[in-house]
mmCIF file of C-alpha atoms and ligand atoms in Angstrom:
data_model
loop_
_atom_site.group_PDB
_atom_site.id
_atom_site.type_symbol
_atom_site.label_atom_id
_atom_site.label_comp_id
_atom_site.label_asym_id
_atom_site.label_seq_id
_atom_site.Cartn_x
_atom_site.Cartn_y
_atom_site.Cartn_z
ATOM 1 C CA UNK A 109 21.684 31.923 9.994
ATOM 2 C CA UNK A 110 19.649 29.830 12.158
ATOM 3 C CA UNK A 111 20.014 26.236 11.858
ATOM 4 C CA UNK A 112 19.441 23.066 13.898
ATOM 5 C CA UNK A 113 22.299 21.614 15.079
ATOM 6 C CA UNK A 114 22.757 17.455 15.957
ATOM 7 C CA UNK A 115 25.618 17.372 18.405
ATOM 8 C CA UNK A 116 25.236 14.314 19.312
ATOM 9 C CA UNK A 117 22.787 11.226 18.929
ATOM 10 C CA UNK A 118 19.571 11.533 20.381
ATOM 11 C CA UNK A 119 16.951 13.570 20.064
ATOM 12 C CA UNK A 120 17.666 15.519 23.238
ATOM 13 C CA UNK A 121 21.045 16.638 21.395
ATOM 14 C CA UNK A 122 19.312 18.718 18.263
ATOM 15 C CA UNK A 123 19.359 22.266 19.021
ATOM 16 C CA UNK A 124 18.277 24.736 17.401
ATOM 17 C CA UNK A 125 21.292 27.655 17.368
ATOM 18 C CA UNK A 126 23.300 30.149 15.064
ATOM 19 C CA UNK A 127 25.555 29.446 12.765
ATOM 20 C CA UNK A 128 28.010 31.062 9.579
ATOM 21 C CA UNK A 129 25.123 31.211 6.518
ATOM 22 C CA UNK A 130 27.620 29.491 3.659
ATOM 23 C CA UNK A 131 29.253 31.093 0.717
ATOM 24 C CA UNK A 132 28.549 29.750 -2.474
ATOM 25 C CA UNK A 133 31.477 28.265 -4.484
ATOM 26 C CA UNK A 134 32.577 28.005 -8.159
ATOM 27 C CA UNK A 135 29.401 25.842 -9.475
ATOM 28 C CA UNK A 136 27.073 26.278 -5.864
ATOM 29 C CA UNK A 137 24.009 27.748 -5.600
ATOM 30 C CA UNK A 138 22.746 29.445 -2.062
ATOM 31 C CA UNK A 139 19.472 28.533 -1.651
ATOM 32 C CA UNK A 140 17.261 29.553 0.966
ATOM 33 C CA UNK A 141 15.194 26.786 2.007
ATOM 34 C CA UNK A 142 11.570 27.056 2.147
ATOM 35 C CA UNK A 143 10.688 23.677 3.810
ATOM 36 C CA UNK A 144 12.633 19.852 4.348
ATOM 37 C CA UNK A 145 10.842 16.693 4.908
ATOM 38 C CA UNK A 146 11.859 13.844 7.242
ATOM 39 C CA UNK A 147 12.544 10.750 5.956
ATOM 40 C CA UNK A 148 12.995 7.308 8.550
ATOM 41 C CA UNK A 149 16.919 7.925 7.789
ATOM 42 C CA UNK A 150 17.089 11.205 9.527
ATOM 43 C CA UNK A 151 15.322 9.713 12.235
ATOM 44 C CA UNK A 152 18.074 6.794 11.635
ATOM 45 C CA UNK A 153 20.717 9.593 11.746
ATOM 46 C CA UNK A 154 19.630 11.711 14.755
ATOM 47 C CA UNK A 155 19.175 8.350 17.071
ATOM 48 C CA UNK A 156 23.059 7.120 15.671
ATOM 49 C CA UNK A 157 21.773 3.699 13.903
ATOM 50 C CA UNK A 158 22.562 4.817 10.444
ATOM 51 C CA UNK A 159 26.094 4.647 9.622
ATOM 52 C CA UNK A 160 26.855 6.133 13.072
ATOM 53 C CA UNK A 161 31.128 6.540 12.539
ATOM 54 C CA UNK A 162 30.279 8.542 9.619
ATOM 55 C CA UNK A 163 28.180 11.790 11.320
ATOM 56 C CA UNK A 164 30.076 14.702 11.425
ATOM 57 C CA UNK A 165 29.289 16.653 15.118
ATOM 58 C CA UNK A 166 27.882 19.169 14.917
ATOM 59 C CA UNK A 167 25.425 18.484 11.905
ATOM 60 C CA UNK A 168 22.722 20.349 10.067
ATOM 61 C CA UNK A 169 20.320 17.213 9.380
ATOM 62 C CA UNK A 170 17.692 16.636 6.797
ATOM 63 C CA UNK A 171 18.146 15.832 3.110
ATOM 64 C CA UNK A 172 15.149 16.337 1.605
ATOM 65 C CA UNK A 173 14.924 20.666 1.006
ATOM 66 C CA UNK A 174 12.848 22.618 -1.471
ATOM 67 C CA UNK A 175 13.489 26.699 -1.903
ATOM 68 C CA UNK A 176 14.549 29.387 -4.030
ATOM 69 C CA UNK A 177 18.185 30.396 -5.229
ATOM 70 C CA UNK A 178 19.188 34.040 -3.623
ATOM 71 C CA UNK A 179 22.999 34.015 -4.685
ATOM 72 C CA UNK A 180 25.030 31.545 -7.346
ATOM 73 C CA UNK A 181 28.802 30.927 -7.441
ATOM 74 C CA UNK A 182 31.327 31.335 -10.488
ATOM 75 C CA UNK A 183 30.069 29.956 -13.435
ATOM 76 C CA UNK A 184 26.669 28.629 -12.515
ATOM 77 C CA UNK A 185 24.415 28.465 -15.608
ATOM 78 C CA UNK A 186 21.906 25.861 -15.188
ATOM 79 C CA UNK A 187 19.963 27.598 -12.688
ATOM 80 C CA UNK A 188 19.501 31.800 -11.893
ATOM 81 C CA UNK A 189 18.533 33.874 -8.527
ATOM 82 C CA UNK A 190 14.755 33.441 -7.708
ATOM 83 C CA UNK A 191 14.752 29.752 -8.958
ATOM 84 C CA UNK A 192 13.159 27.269 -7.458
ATOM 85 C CA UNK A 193 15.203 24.088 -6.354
ATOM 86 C CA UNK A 194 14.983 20.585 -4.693
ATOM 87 C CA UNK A 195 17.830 18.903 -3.020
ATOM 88 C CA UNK A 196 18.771 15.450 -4.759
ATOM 89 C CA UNK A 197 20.420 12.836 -1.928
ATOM 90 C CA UNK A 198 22.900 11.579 -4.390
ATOM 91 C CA UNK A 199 24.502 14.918 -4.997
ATOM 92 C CA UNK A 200 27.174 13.647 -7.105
ATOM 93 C CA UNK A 201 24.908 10.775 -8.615
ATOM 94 C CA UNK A 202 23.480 12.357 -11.852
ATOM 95 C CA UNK A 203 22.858 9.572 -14.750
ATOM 96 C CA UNK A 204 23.325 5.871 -15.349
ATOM 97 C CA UNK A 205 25.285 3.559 -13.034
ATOM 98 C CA UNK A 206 26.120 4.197 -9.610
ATOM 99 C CA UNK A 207 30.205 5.403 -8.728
ATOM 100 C CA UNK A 208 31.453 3.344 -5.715
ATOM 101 C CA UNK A 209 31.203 6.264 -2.961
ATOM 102 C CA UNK A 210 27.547 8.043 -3.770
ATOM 103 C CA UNK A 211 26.583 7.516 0.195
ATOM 104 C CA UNK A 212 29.884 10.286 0.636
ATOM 105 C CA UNK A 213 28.420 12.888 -1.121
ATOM 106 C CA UNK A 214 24.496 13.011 0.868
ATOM 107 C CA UNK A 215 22.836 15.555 2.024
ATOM 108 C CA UNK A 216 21.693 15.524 5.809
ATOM 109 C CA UNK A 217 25.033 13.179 6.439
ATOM 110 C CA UNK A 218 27.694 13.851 5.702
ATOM 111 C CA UNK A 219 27.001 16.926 4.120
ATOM 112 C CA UNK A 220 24.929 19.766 5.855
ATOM 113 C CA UNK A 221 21.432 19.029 5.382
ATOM 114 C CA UNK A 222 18.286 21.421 4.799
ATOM 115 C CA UNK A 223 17.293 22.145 8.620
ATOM 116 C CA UNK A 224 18.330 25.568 8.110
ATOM 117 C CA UNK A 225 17.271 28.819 6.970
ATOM 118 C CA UNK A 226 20.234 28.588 3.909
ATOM 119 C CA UNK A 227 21.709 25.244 2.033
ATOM 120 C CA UNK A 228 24.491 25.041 -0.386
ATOM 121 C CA UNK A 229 23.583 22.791 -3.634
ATOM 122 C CA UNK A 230 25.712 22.218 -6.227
ATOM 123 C CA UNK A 231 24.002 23.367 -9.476
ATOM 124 C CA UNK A 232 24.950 19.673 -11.363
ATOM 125 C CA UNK A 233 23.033 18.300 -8.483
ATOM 126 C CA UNK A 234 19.845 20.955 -8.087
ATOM 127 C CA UNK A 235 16.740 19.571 -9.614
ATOM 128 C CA UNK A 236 13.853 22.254 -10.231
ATOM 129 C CA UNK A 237 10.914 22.233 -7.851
ATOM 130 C CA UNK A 238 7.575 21.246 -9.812
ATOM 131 C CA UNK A 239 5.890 24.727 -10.870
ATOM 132 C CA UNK A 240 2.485 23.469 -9.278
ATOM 133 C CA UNK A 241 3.526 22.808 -5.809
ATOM 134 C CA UNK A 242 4.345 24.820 -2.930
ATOM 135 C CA UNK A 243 7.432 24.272 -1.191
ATOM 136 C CA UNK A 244 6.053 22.234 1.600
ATOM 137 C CA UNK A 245 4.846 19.798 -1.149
ATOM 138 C CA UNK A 246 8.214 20.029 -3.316
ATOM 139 C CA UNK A 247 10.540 19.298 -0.003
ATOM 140 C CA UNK A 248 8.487 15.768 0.024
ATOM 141 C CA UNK A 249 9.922 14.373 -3.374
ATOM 142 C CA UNK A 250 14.164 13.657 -3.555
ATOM 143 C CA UNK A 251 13.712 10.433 -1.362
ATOM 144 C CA UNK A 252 10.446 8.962 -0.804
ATOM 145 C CA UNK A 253 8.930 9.535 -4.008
ATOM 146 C CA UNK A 254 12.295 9.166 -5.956
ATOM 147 C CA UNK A 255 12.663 5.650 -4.141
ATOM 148 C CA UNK A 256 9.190 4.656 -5.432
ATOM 149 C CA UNK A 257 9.683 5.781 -8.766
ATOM 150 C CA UNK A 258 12.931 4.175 -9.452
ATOM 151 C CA UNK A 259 11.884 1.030 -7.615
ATOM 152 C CA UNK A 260 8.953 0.671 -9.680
ATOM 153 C CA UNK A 261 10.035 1.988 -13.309
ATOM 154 C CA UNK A 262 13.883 2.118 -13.668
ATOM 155 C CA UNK A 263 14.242 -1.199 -11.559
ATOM 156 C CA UNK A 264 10.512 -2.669 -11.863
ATOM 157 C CA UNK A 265 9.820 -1.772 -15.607
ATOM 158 C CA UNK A 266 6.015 -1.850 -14.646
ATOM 159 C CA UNK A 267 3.618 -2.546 -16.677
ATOM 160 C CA UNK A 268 -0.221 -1.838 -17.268
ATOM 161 C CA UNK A 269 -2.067 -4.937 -15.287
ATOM 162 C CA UNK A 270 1.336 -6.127 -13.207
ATOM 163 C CA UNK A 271 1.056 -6.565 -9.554
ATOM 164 C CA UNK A 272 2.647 -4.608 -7.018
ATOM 165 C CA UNK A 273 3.350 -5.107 -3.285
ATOM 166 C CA UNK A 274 3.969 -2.067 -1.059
ATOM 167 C CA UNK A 275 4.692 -2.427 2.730
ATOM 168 C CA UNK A 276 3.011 -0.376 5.062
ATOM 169 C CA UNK A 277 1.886 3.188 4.802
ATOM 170 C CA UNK A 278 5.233 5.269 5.455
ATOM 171 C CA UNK A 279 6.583 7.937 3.109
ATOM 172 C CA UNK A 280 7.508 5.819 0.324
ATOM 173 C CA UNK A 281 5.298 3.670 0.286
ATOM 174 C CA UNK A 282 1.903 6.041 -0.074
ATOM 175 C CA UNK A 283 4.233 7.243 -2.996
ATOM 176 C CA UNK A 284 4.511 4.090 -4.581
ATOM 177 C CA UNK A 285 0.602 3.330 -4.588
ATOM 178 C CA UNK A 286 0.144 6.696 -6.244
ATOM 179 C CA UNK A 287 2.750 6.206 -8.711
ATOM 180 C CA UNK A 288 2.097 2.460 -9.086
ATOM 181 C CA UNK A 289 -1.543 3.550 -9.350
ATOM 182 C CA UNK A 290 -1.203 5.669 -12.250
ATOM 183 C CA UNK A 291 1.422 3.663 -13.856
ATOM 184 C CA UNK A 292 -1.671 0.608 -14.427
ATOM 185 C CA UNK A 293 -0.748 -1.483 -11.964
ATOM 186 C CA UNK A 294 -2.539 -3.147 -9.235
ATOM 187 C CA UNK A 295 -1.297 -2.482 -5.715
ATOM 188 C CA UNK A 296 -1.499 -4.134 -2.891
ATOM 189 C CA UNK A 297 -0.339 -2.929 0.744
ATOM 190 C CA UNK A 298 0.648 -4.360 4.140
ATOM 191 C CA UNK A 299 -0.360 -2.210 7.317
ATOM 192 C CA UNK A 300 -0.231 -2.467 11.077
ATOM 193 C CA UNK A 301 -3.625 -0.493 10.594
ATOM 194 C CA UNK A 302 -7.223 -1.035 8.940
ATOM 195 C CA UNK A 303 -7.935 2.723 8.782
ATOM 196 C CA UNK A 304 -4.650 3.180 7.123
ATOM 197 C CA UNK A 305 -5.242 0.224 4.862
ATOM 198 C CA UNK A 306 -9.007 2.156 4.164
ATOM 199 C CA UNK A 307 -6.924 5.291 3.267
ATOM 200 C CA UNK A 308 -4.823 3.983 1.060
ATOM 201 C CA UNK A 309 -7.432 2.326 -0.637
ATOM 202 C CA UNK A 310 -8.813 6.148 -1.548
ATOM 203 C CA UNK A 311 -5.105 6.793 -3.724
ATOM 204 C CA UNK A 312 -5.600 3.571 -5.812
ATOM 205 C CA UNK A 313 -4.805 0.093 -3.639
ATOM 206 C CA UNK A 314 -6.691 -2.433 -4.928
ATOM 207 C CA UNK A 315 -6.455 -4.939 -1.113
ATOM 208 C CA UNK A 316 -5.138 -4.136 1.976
ATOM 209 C CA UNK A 317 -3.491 -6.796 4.409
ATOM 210 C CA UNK A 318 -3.173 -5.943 8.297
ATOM 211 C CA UNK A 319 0.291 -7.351 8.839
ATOM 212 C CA UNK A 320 -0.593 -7.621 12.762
ATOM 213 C CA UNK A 321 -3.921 -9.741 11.800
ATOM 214 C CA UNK A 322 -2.286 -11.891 9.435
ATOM 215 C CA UNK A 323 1.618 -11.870 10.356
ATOM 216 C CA UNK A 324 1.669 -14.891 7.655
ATOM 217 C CA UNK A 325 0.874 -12.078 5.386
ATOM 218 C CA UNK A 326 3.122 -13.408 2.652
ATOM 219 C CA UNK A 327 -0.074 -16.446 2.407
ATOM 220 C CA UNK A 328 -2.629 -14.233 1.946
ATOM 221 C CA UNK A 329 -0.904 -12.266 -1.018
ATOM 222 C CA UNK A 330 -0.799 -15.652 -2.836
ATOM 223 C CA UNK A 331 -4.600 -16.009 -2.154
ATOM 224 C CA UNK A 332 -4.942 -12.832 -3.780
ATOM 225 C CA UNK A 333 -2.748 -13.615 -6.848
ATOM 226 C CA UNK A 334 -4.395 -16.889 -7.983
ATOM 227 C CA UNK A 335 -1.257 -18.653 -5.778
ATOM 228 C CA UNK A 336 1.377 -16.220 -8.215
ATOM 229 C CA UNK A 337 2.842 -13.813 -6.182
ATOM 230 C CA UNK A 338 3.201 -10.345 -7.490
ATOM 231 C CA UNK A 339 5.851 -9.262 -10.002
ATOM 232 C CA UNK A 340 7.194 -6.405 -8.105
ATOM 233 C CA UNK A 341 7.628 -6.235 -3.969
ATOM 234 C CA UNK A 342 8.978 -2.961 -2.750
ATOM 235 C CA UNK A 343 10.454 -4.160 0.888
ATOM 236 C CA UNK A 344 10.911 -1.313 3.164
ATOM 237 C CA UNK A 345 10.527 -3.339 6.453
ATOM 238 C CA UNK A 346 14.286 -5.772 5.601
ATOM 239 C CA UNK A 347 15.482 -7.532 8.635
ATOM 240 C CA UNK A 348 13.898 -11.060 8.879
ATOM 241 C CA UNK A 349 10.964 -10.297 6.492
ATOM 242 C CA UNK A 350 12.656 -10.567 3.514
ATOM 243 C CA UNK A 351 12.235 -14.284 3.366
ATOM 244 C CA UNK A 352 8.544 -13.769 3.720
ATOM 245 C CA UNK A 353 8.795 -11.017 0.500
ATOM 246 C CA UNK A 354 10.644 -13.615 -1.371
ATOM 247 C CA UNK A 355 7.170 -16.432 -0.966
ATOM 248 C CA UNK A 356 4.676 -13.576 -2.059
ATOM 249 C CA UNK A 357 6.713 -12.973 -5.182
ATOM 250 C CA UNK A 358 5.996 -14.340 -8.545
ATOM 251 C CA UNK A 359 8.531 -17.180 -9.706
ATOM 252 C CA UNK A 360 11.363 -14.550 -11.704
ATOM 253 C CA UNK A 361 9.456 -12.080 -9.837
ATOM 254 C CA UNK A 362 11.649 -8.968 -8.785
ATOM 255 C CA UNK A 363 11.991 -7.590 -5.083
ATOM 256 C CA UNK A 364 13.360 -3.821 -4.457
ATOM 257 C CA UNK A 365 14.571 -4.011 -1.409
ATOM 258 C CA UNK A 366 14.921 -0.542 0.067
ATOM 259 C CA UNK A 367 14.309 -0.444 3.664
ATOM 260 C CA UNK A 368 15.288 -1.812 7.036
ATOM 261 C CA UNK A 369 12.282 -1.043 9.423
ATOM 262 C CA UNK A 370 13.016 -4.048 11.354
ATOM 263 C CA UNK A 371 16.445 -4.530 11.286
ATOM 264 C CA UNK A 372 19.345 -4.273 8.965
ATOM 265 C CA UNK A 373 20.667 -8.132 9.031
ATOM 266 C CA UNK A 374 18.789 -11.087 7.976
ATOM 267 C CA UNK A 375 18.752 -14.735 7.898
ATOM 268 C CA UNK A 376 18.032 -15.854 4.448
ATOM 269 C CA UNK A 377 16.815 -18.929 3.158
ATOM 270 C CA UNK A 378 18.374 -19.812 0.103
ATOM 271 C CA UNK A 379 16.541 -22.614 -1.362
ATOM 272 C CA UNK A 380 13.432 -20.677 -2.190
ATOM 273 C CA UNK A 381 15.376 -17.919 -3.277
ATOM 274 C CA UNK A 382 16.857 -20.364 -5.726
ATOM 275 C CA UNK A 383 13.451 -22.294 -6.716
ATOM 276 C CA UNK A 384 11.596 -19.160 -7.349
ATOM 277 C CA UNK A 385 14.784 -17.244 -9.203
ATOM 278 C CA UNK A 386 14.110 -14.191 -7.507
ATOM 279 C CA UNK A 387 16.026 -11.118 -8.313
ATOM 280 C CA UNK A 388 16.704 -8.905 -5.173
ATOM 281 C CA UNK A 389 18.393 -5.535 -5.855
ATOM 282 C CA UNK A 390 19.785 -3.019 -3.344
ATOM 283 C CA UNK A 391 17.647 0.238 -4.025
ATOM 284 C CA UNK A 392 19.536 3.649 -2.468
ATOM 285 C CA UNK A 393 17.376 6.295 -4.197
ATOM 286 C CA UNK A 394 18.397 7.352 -8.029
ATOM 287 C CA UNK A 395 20.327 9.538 -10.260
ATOM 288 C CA UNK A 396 18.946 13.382 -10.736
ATOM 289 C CA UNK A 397 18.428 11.970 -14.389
ATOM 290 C CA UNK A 398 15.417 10.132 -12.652
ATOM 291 C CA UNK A 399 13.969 12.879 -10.571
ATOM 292 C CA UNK A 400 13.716 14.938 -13.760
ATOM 293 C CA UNK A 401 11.672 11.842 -15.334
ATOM 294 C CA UNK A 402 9.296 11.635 -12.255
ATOM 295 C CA UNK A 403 8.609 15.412 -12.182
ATOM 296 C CA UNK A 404 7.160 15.068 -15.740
ATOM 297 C CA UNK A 405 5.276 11.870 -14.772
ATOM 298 C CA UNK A 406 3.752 13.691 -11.198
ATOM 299 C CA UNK A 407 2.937 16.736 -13.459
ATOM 300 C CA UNK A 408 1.297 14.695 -16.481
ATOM 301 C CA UNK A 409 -0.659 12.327 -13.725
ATOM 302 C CA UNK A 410 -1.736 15.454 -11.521
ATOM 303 C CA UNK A 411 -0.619 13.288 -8.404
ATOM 304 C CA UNK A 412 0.416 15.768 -5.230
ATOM 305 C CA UNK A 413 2.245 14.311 -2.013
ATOM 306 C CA UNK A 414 0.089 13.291 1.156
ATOM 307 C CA UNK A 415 1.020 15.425 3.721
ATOM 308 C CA UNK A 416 0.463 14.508 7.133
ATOM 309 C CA UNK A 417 1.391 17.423 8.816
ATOM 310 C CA UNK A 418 3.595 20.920 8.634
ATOM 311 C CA UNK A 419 5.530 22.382 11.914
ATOM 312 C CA UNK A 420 7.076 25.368 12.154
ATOM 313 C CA UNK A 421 11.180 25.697 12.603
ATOM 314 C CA UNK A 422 11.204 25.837 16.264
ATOM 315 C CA UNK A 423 9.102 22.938 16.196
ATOM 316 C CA UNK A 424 11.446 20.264 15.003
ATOM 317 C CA UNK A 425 11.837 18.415 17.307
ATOM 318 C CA UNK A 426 8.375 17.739 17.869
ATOM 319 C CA UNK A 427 8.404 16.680 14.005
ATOM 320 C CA UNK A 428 10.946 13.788 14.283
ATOM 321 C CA UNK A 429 8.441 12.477 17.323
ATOM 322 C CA UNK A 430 5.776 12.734 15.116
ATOM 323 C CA UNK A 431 7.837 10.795 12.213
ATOM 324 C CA UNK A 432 8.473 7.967 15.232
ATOM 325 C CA UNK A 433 5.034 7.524 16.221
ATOM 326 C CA UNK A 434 3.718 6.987 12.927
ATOM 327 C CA UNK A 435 2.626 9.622 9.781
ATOM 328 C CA UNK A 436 0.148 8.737 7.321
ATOM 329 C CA UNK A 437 2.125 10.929 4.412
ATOM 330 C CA UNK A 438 4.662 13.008 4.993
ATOM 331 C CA UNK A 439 5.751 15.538 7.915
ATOM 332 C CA UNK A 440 7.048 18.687 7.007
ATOM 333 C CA UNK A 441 8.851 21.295 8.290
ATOM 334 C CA UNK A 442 8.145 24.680 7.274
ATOM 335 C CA UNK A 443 11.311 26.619 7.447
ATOM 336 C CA UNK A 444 10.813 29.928 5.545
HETATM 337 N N1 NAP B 310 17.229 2.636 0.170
HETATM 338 C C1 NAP B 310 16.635 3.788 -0.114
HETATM 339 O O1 NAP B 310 16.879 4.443 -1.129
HETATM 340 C C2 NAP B 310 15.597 4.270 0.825
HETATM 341 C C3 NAP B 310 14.852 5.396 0.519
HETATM 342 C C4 NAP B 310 13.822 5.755 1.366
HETATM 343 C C5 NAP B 310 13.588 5.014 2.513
HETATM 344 N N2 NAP B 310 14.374 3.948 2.791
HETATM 345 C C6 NAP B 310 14.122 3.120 3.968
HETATM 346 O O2 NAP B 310 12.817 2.556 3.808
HETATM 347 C C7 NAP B 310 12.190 2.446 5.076
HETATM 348 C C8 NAP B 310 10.884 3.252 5.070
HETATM 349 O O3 NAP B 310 11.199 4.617 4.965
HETATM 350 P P1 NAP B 310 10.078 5.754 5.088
HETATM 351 O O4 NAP B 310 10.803 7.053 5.092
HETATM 352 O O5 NAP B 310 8.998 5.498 4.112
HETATM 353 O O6 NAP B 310 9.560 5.437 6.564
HETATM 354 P P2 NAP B 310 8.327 6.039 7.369
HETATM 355 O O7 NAP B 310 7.683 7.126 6.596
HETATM 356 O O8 NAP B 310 8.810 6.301 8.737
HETATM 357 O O9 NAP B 310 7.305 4.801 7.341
HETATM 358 C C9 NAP B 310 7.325 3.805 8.274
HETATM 359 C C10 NAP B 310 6.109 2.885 8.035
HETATM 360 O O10 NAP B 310 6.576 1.584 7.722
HETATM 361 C C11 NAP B 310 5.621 0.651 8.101
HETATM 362 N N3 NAP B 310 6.218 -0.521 8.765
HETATM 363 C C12 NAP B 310 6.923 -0.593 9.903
HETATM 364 N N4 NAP B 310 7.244 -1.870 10.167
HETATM 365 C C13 NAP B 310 6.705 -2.608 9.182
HETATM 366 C C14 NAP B 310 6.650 -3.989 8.890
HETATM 367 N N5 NAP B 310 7.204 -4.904 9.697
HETATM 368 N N6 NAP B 310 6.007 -4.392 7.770
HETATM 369 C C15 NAP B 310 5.438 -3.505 6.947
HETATM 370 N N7 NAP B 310 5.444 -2.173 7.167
HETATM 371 C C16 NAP B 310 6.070 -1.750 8.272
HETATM 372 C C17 NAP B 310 4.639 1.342 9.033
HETATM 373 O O11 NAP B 310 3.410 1.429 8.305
HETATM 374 P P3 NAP B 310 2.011 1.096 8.988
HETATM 375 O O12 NAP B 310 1.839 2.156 10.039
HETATM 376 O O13 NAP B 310 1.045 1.199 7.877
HETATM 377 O O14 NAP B 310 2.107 -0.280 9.568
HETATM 378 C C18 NAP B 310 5.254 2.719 9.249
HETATM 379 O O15 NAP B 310 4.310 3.743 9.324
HETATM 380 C C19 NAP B 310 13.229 2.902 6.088
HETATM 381 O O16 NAP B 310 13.994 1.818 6.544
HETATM 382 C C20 NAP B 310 14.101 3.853 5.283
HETATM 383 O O17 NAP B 310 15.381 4.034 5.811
HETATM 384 C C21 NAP B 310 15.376 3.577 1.979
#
C-alpha cells in the first residue's frame, strides 16, 4: 500500500513510499482510510517534541482516520465489511477511568497511524463514523472535538448560562465554541487575530479578546464577568500561561488543561491557586464511551466540523505547513 513514512524528525524526513498493507488479526478490522486530520501533536510528533524516545522509525503518522471496513479478523462482531469507522486515540481506553499506560496504545505514535491508504483498528476500539458526514468531515472528530467535549461535559459538567473560556482558534478550540455553544453556555475566546475572533463570533462566541492587543488578557475576562471569572477555562496554550488561566477563573472555578502551545513546563504560583481553590485536571482526550455520546449530541445539534482546507495524499507535506502557519478549522487530508 502506499503510505507516508516519518523516518526521522523533521518534516524533510516524511516520505511518501510503499509498504506491506496489514493483515487483520483475531478482533481487527482493515479499514481503508478515506481521509485523517492533523492535529498540533502530529505536528509535535513529526518535528520530535512530543515524547521523542518513544517514535518508532519508520512511522505511519496521523491519529485521527475516518473510512470503511474491507476485511475483519476472527471473531469480529461489532462492526461488518462496508462499515464506516473512526479511529479513537485511546485505542485501549473504552469506559470510565483511565489504566496507567493509555499513551502506549495511540494511534499515529506508537502505533501506525492513518497516513495510509489501509489502517488496522481494533473493533473494541472502532467508533462508527456519523451517517451525515463525509469522510473528510468524520476524520476531524477522535481528538479535537473529543477533547472539547470531554473537557466541557464529562470534566466541565456545563450548564445552560455558565461561562466558558476557549483559547485561540485551533482545532479544538472552534470545537469547543460549537459544542459549548449548543450546550447554553456563553463562550468567550482568546486570538492572536480580530478576523478570527469575527469568525468565531459567527459559530456562537459571545466576546472575543486579541491576546496580542491585550497580553493581560486574563484582566479583561474579569471585566467581562462582573470581576468572576468564568467557570470553565479550556487551556490549550500551557507553558507560563497557566497562571494567567488560573486569575480569569471563577473562585472553585475548574480549568481543563489540555494543551502546551507555548511550552510544556511552567512556573506556578501557588498562592492564588490556593485562594481561588481552583481545580486543574490533566485532559488527554476520552474513552470511546464518550465519542459515542458526542456523535449523538453533533447529530441532535446539527453542528458539522470547520474545515479549513482538504489536500490530496501526495500533498502532505504541504498539509502539516499549513497546520504550522495557522488553520482556521481543520486541515484534512484526503486519502481515498
Ligand atoms: N491533551 C489532549 O487531549 C489534547 C487534545 C488535543 C490537543 N491538545 C493540545 O492542545 C493544543 C492545541 O491543539 P490543536 O490541535 O487545537 O492546535 P491547532 O489546531 O494547531 O491550533 C493552534 C492555535 O492555538 C492558538 N494559540 C497559539 N498560541 C496561543 C496562545 N499563547 N494563547 C492562546 N491561543 C494560542 C492559535 O490561535 P489563534 O491563531 O487564534 O491565535 C493557533 O491557531 C496543542 O498543544 C495540542 O497538543 C491536547
Amino acid at each position: 500500500m502506499k503510505a507516508w513514512l516519518l523516518n526521522d524528525f523533521g518534516l524533510d524526513n516524511l516520505a511518501l513510499g510503499e509498504t506491506g498493507t496489514p493483515d487483520p488479526k483475531a478482533g481487527e478490522l482493515l479499514v481503508k482510510v478515506g481521509a485523517v486530520s492533523l492535529n498540533f501533536r502530529d505536528k509535535a510528533i513529526v518535528d520530535g517534541f512530543y515524547e521523542p524516545h518513544l517514535v518508532p522509525k519508520a512511522l505511519i503518522p496521523v491519529s485521527d482516520a475516518s473510512g470503511t471496513v474491507v476485511a475483519v479478523g476472527e471473531g469480529v462482531n461489532r462492526f461488518k465489511v462496508g462499515d464506516r469507522v473512526n479511529s479513537h486515540l485511546y485505542s485501549r481506553w473504552l469506559d470510565g477511568e483511565p489504566g496507567p499506560d493509555e499513551p502506549a496504545y495511540c494511534f499515529g505514535m506508537p502505533l501506525p497511524g492513518g497516513l495510509a491508504e489501509y489502517m488496522i483498528i481494533h473493533e473494541e476500539s472502532a467508533v462508527r463514523a456519523p451517517d451525515n458526514m463525509s469522510d473528510e468531515e468524520a476524520s476531524t472528530l477522535p481528538i479535537a472535538a473529543l477533547t472539547a467535549w470531554f473537557s466541557l461535559v464529562d470534566y466541565g459538567q456545563i450548564q445552560p448560562g455558565q461561562t466558558v473560556l476557549v483559547q485561540g482558534t485551533g482545532g479544538v478550540s472552534i470545537f469547543a465554541v460549537q459544542l459549548a455553544t449548543a450546550l447554553g453556555a456563553n463562550v468567550m475566546v482568546t486570538s492572536s487575530s480580530d478576523a478570527n475572533l469575527e469568525a468565531v463570533k459567527k459559530l456562537g462566541a459571545v466576546a472575543g479578546i486579541n491576546y496580542r492587543t491585550y497580553p493581560r488578557w486574563e484582566e479583561e475576562v474579569l471585566k467581562l464577568t462582573n470581576g468572576k471569572g468564568v467557570d470553565l477555562l479550556l487551556d490549550v496554550a500551557g507553558g507560563e500561561g497557566l497562571n494567567q488561566s488560573i486569575l480569569a477563573t471563577k473562585a472553585a472555578g475548574k480549568i481543563a488543561q489540555i494543551g502546551f502551545l507555548t511550552g510544556q513546563s511552567t512556573t506556578l504560583s501557588l498562592m492564588p491557586l490556593i485562594f481561588r481553590q481552583t481545580t486543574v485536571r490533566g485532559i488527554a482526550v476520552a474513552p470511546r464511551s464518550a465519542f459515542d455520546r458526542m456523535n449523538a449530541f453533533l447529530n441532535e445539534h446539527a453542528i458539522r466540523p470547520v474545515i479549513d482546507q482538504i489536500y490530496a495524499l501526495e500533498d502532505a507535506r504541504k498539509a502539516f505547513e499549513h497546520l504550522a502557519r495557522g488553520a482556521f478549522g481543520k486541515v484534512v487530508i484526503n486519502v481515498s
